[in-house]
Coordinates of C-alpha atoms in Angstrom, one line a residue:
M22 CA -19.6 61.5 18.9
L23 CA -19.3 58.2 17.2
P24 CA -16.6 55.8 18.5
T25 CA -13.6 55.2 16.3
P26 CA -13.8 51.8 14.7
A27 CA -11.1 49.4 15.7
P28 CA -8.7 48.4 13.0
S29 CA -9.8 45.4 11.1
R30 CA -7.8 42.2 11.1
L31 CA -8.5 41.9 7.4
A32 CA -6.0 44.8 6.9
R33 CA -3.1 42.8 8.3
P34 CA -2.6 40.6 5.2
H35 CA -1.9 43.7 3.1
R36 CA 1.1 44.5 5.3
A37 CA 2.6 41.1 4.7
P38 CA 4.0 41.8 1.3
R39 CA 5.7 45.0 2.6
R40 CA 7.1 43.0 5.6
V41 CA 8.7 40.6 3.1
A42 CA 9.7 43.0 0.4
A43 CA 11.6 45.4 2.6
P44 CA 14.2 42.9 3.9
L45 CA 14.5 41.2 0.5
L46 CA 15.1 44.6 -1.2
L47 CA 17.7 45.5 1.4
G48 CA 19.4 42.2 1.1
L49 CA 19.5 42.5 -2.7
V50 CA 21.1 45.9 -2.5
G51 CA 23.7 44.5 -0.1
L52 CA 24.5 41.6 -2.4
I53 CA 24.9 43.9 -5.4
V54 CA 27.3 46.2 -3.5
W55 CA 29.2 43.2 -2.2
E56 CA 29.5 41.7 -5.8
V57 CA 30.7 45.1 -7.2
V58 CA 33.3 45.5 -4.5
A59 CA 34.5 41.9 -4.8
R60 CA 34.7 42.0 -8.6
S61 CA 36.4 45.4 -8.7
G62 CA 39.6 43.9 -7.2
A63 CA 39.6 46.5 -4.4
V64 CA 39.6 43.6 -1.9
P65 CA 41.4 40.3 -2.7
A66 CA 39.1 37.4 -3.3
F67 CA 41.0 35.5 -0.6
F68 CA 39.5 38.0 2.0
L69 CA 36.2 38.7 0.3
P70 CA 34.9 36.2 -2.3
A71 CA 32.1 37.4 -4.5
P72 CA 28.5 36.4 -3.7
T73 CA 28.3 34.5 -7.0
A74 CA 31.4 32.5 -6.1
V75 CA 29.9 31.7 -2.7
A76 CA 26.6 30.7 -4.3
V77 CA 28.5 28.3 -6.6
R78 CA 30.3 26.8 -3.7
L79 CA 27.1 26.5 -1.7
G80 CA 25.5 24.7 -4.6
E81 CA 28.4 22.3 -4.7
D82 CA 28.2 21.7 -1.0
L83 CA 24.5 21.0 -1.2
A84 CA 24.8 18.8 -4.2
T85 CA 27.3 16.5 -2.4
G86 CA 24.9 16.3 0.5
G87 CA 27.6 16.7 3.1
L88 CA 26.7 20.2 4.2
L89 CA 23.2 19.5 5.4
G90 CA 24.6 16.7 7.6
F91 CA 26.1 19.4 9.8
V92 CA 22.8 21.2 10.3
L93 CA 21.0 18.5 12.4
P94 CA 23.6 18.2 15.2
T95 CA 23.7 22.0 15.7
L96 CA 19.9 22.2 15.7
V97 CA 19.6 19.3 18.2
E98 CA 22.2 21.0 20.5
A99 CA 20.4 24.3 20.3
A100 CA 16.9 22.8 20.9
L101 CA 18.1 20.8 23.9
G102 CA 19.9 23.8 25.3
C103 CA 16.9 26.0 24.9
L104 CA 14.7 23.4 26.5
V105 CA 17.0 23.0 29.5
G106 CA 17.3 26.8 29.9
A107 CA 13.5 27.2 29.7
V108 CA 12.8 24.5 32.3
V109 CA 15.0 26.4 34.8
A110 CA 14.2 30.0 33.8
L111 CA 10.3 29.8 33.6
P112 CA 9.7 28.6 37.2
L113 CA 12.5 30.7 38.6
G114 CA 11.0 33.7 36.8
Y115 CA 7.6 33.0 38.4
L116 CA 9.3 32.8 41.8
V117 CA 11.0 36.1 41.3
F118 CA 7.7 37.6 40.3
R119 CA 5.7 36.1 43.1
S120 CA 8.2 36.5 46.0
H121 CA 9.8 39.9 46.9
R122 CA 12.4 38.1 49.0
A123 CA 13.4 35.8 46.2
S124 CA 13.5 38.7 43.8
A125 CA 15.8 40.7 46.1
A126 CA 18.0 37.7 46.8
L127 CA 18.4 36.3 43.3
E128 CA 18.3 39.3 40.9
P129 CA 21.8 40.6 41.6
Y130 CA 23.3 37.1 41.0
I131 CA 21.2 36.5 37.9
A132 CA 22.4 39.9 36.4
A133 CA 26.0 39.2 37.4
S134 CA 25.9 35.8 35.6
Q135 CA 25.4 37.6 32.3
A136 CA 28.6 39.5 32.6
V137 CA 30.6 36.3 31.8
P138 CA 30.9 35.8 28.0
A139 CA 30.1 32.5 26.5
V140 CA 33.6 32.2 25.0
A141 CA 35.0 32.3 28.6
L142 CA 32.5 29.7 29.9
A143 CA 33.2 27.2 27.2
P144 CA 36.7 26.2 28.3
L145 CA 35.5 25.9 31.9
L146 CA 32.6 23.6 30.8
M147 CA 35.1 21.6 28.8
L148 CA 37.3 21.1 31.9
W149 CA 34.3 20.3 34.2
I150 CA 32.2 18.1 32.0
G151 CA 34.4 17.2 29.0
Y152 CA 33.7 17.2 25.3
G153 CA 30.6 16.4 23.2
L154 CA 26.9 17.0 23.5
V155 CA 26.4 17.6 27.2
P156 CA 28.7 20.6 27.7
I157 CA 27.4 22.3 24.5
V158 CA 23.8 21.9 25.7
V159 CA 24.8 23.3 29.1
L160 CA 26.5 26.3 27.4
C161 CA 23.3 26.9 25.3
A162 CA 21.1 26.7 28.4
L163 CA 23.3 29.3 30.1
L164 CA 23.0 31.6 27.1
V165 CA 19.2 31.4 26.9
F166 CA 18.5 31.4 30.6
F167 CA 18.6 35.2 31.2
P168 CA 16.4 36.2 28.2
I169 CA 13.8 33.7 29.0
L170 CA 13.8 34.6 32.7
L171 CA 13.6 38.3 31.9
A172 CA 10.8 37.9 29.5
T173 CA 8.9 35.7 32.1
V174 CA 9.3 38.3 34.9
L175 CA 8.4 41.2 32.6
G176 CA 5.3 39.4 31.2
L177 CA 4.0 38.7 34.6
R178 CA 4.7 42.1 36.1
T179 CA 2.9 43.9 33.3
L180 CA -0.4 41.9 33.7
D181 CA -3.5 44.0 34.0
P182 CA -4.1 44.2 37.8
D183 CA -7.8 44.7 37.3
V184 CA -8.1 41.4 35.5
V185 CA -6.1 39.6 38.2
D186 CA -8.1 41.2 41.0
A187 CA -11.3 40.2 39.3
A188 CA -10.2 36.6 39.0
R189 CA -9.3 36.6 42.7
L190 CA -12.7 37.9 43.6
D191 CA -14.2 35.0 41.7
G192 CA -12.1 32.6 43.8
A193 CA -9.1 32.0 41.6
S194 CA -5.8 31.5 43.4
G195 CA -2.6 29.5 43.2
W196 CA -2.4 27.1 40.3
D197 CA -5.9 28.0 38.9
L198 CA -4.9 31.7 38.8
L199 CA -1.6 30.9 37.0
R200 CA -3.2 28.5 34.6
H201 CA -6.2 30.4 33.5
I202 CA -5.2 34.1 34.0
E203 CA -1.5 34.8 34.5
L204 CA -0.1 32.3 32.0
P205 CA -2.4 33.1 29.1
L206 CA -2.0 36.9 29.6
A207 CA 1.8 36.6 29.8
L208 CA 2.0 34.2 26.9
P209 CA 3.1 36.8 24.3
S210 CA 6.1 37.8 26.4
L211 CA 7.0 34.2 27.2
L212 CA 7.0 33.3 23.5
T213 CA 9.1 36.3 22.7
G214 CA 11.7 35.2 25.3
L215 CA 11.7 31.6 23.9
R216 CA 12.1 32.8 20.4
N217 CA 15.0 35.1 21.2
G218 CA 16.5 32.4 23.4
F219 CA 16.4 29.8 20.7
T220 CA 18.2 32.1 18.3
L221 CA 20.9 32.7 21.0
S222 CA 21.0 28.9 21.5
V223 CA 22.1 28.4 17.9
T224 CA 25.0 30.8 18.6
G225 CA 25.8 28.9 21.7
A226 CA 25.9 25.6 19.9
V227 CA 28.3 27.0 17.3
V228 CA 30.6 28.6 20.0
G229 CA 30.5 25.3 21.9
E230 CA 31.6 23.3 18.9
F231 CA 34.5 25.7 18.4
V232 CA 35.9 24.8 21.8
M233 CA 34.4 21.5 22.8
G234 CA 34.2 19.7 19.5
G235 CA 31.1 18.4 17.8
Q236 CA 29.7 17.4 14.5
G237 CA 27.7 20.5 13.6
L238 CA 28.2 23.8 11.7
G239 CA 30.5 25.2 14.3
M240 CA 33.0 22.4 13.6
L241 CA 32.7 22.9 9.9
V242 CA 33.3 26.7 10.2
A243 CA 36.4 26.1 12.4
T244 CA 37.7 23.5 10.0
R245 CA 37.4 25.7 6.9
A246 CA 38.8 28.6 8.8
D247 CA 41.9 26.6 9.7
S248 CA 42.4 25.6 6.1
A249 CA 41.9 29.2 4.9
D250 CA 39.0 28.1 2.7
T251 CA 37.3 31.6 2.6
T252 CA 34.7 30.7 0.1
G253 CA 33.8 27.5 1.9
L254 CA 33.7 29.5 5.1
F255 CA 31.2 31.9 3.7
S256 CA 29.1 29.0 2.3
A257 CA 28.9 27.5 5.8
L258 CA 28.1 30.9 7.3
V259 CA 25.2 31.3 4.8
V260 CA 23.7 28.0 6.0
L261 CA 24.1 29.1 9.6
C262 CA 22.3 32.4 9.0
V263 CA 19.5 30.6 7.1
L264 CA 19.2 28.2 10.0
A265 CA 18.9 31.0 12.6
M266 CA 16.5 32.9 10.4
T267 CA 14.3 29.9 9.8
V268 CA 14.1 29.0 13.5
Y269 CA 13.3 32.6 14.3
G270 CA 10.6 32.8 11.6
V271 CA 9.0 29.5 12.6
L272 CA 8.8 30.5 16.2
N273 CA 7.5 33.9 15.3
L274 CA 4.7 32.2 13.2
I275 CA 3.8 29.9 16.1
E276 CA 3.6 33.0 18.4
R277 CA 1.3 34.8 16.1
R278 CA -1.0 31.8 15.7
L279 CA -1.2 31.3 19.4
E280 CA -2.0 35.0 19.9
Q281 CA -4.9 34.8 17.4
R282 CA -6.6 32.1 19.4

């Protein structure tokens, strides 16, 4: 019996148009329904402006150049928070994987730390640290800590034991085993944790700006909400969604490139 040929990588590009077309089609349908509902008068424009009105306002905001100035602070806060969270979560995840005692001692507290919502942590950080960049970065780090830690532990615990045992028979241990065997094999899971963590970090930056001040999109959203500028609020939310989707897509692309090496 002839072996079944493995699926060729050449077939993957043919899936790309469908991966792009499906969300675009769904988004288009959603926009059409939104436009029809908004134009029908069933919902007052104060509560639900039409997509075309939001698009016009977004164009005005971009033309003045003021809106993009709010993107960079939020992105910097999210990046720093994700970096700090990863610096703590990655080695701690390896410790939980390697040591049964550490796993038994730390896992209940790590899980309990996720029961506290970010909105509740923000006022505490404001009291403890103050306002500005530092407390927002700490809040982002707390949000991304658990997903990155969980992805690290999961990626290491699902390694092929035969490969690890073979490496140990060849003399690999300690740092060499981690560098040449465990880390490369667990890399897809680690990258997934970092990708999801960065997306959460954007949310943390916005929540932090609501409570602790700042100069990013969160402050813009809060300001426009206070002034009942619904159309402007939707315009800022669109930019925020595009930012999160762009970060997610770029990290996803980096993950795929690294996996192909």
